Amino acid sequence: AKQLSLSPDGSVHYSTAPSSSSSSSSSSSDVAAQVTVLNNLDWFGSMSFLSFLRDIGKFARVGQMLAKDAVRSRMESESGISFTEFTYQLLQGYDFVHLAREHGVRVQAGGSDQWGNITAGTDLIRKLMAAEGQEPPQCFGLTFPLLVDSEGRKFGKSTGGAVWLSEAKLSPYKFYQYLFQVGCGGA
């Protein structure tokens, strides 16, 4: 596994913009009209590192963080794990806290490799809101098996094998060519 690549601020705006436009145009249903795309820079942008440690980090237990399968496997790998990757679960966990508080989100879904990050969020929701004297809402995580190729490597934007469903990121011709060229073992 390789180190997560960090995006400059400008690419954050690029990667969220197509999502909001494709989510509303891909379906004429009422559900599509209710989709909201948010950028976590809106709540993290003004938060200092020391504030994050003081207000959120104090609720994280290193033992629990180390016990996550994704963390353990990275620590045992040849490349190891960076501090950035190790603490990412707190960032994604706090995203869930923010979304639960401000938007009533109660379920976070993701690929199976996100399970540890999602449960970090449910833990933070309980701990942070209880410390504030609030009754924490019941929140849940839902994961789906990752799409992998015939050699077991995951598809995804971080691995360079993303198959986009947006014309803006992958032309219909290239999408067709990908499906046409995938071998029987990859189908």
Coordinates of C-alpha atoms in Angstrom, one line a residue, residues 1-75:
A1 CA 0.0 0.0 0.0
K2 CA 1.2 3.5 -0.8
Q3 CA 1.0 6.7 1.2
L4 CA -2.1 8.7 0.6
S5 CA -1.5 11.6 -1.7
L6 CA -2.6 15.0 -0.4
S7 CA -4.4 17.3 -2.7
P8 CA -3.7 21.0 -2.9
D9 CA -6.6 23.2 -1.9
G10 CA -7.5 23.9 -5.6
S11 CA -8.0 20.2 -6.4
V12 CA -10.5 19.9 -3.5
H13 CA -12.8 22.3 -5.3
Y14 CA -12.4 20.4 -8.6
S15 CA -13.2 17.0 -7.2
T16 CA -16.4 18.2 -5.4
A17 CA -17.8 20.3 -8.2
P18 CA -18.5 17.5 -10.7
S19 CA -20.1 15.4 -8.0
S20 CA -22.7 18.1 -7.3
S21 CA -23.6 18.6 -10.9
S22 CA -23.7 14.9 -11.8
S23 CA -25.8 14.0 -8.8
S24 CA -28.6 16.4 -9.8
S25 CA -28.5 15.7 -13.5
S26 CA -28.1 11.9 -13.3
S27 CA -31.7 11.4 -12.1
S28 CA -34.9 13.2 -12.4
S29 CA -36.2 11.7 -9.1
D30 CA -37.0 13.8 -6.0
V31 CA -34.1 12.1 -4.2
A32 CA -31.5 13.5 -6.6
A33 CA -32.9 17.0 -6.0
Q34 CA -32.2 16.5 -2.2
V35 CA -28.5 15.6 -2.5
T36 CA -26.2 18.1 -0.9
V37 CA -22.4 18.1 -1.6
L38 CA -20.4 19.6 1.2
N39 CA -16.7 20.4 1.5
N40 CA -15.1 19.6 4.9
L41 CA -12.7 22.5 4.4
D42 CA -15.8 24.6 5.4
W43 CA -15.5 23.3 9.0
F44 CA -11.9 22.3 9.2
G45 CA -10.5 25.4 7.3
S46 CA -10.5 27.7 10.3
M47 CA -9.7 25.1 12.9
S48 CA -6.1 25.1 14.1
F49 CA -4.1 21.9 14.7
L50 CA -3.9 22.7 18.5
S51 CA -7.7 23.3 18.6
F52 CA -8.3 20.0 16.9
L53 CA -6.1 18.2 19.4
R54 CA -7.7 19.9 22.3
D55 CA -11.3 19.6 21.3
I56 CA -11.4 16.4 19.3
G57 CA -8.1 14.5 19.8
K58 CA -8.7 14.2 23.6
F59 CA -11.6 11.8 22.9
A60 CA -9.5 9.4 20.8
R61 CA -7.8 6.5 22.4
V62 CA -4.5 5.4 20.7
G63 CA -5.1 1.8 21.6
Q64 CA -8.4 1.8 19.7
M65 CA -6.8 3.6 16.8
L66 CA -3.9 1.1 16.6
A67 CA -6.3 -1.8 16.8
K68 CA -8.1 -0.9 13.5
D69 CA -7.3 -3.5 10.8
A70 CA -6.3 -0.9 8.2
V71 CA -3.8 0.7 10.7
R72 CA -2.4 -2.6 11.8
S73 CA -1.8 -3.9 8.3
R74 CA -0.1 -0.6 7.3
M75 CA 2.1 -0.7 10.4

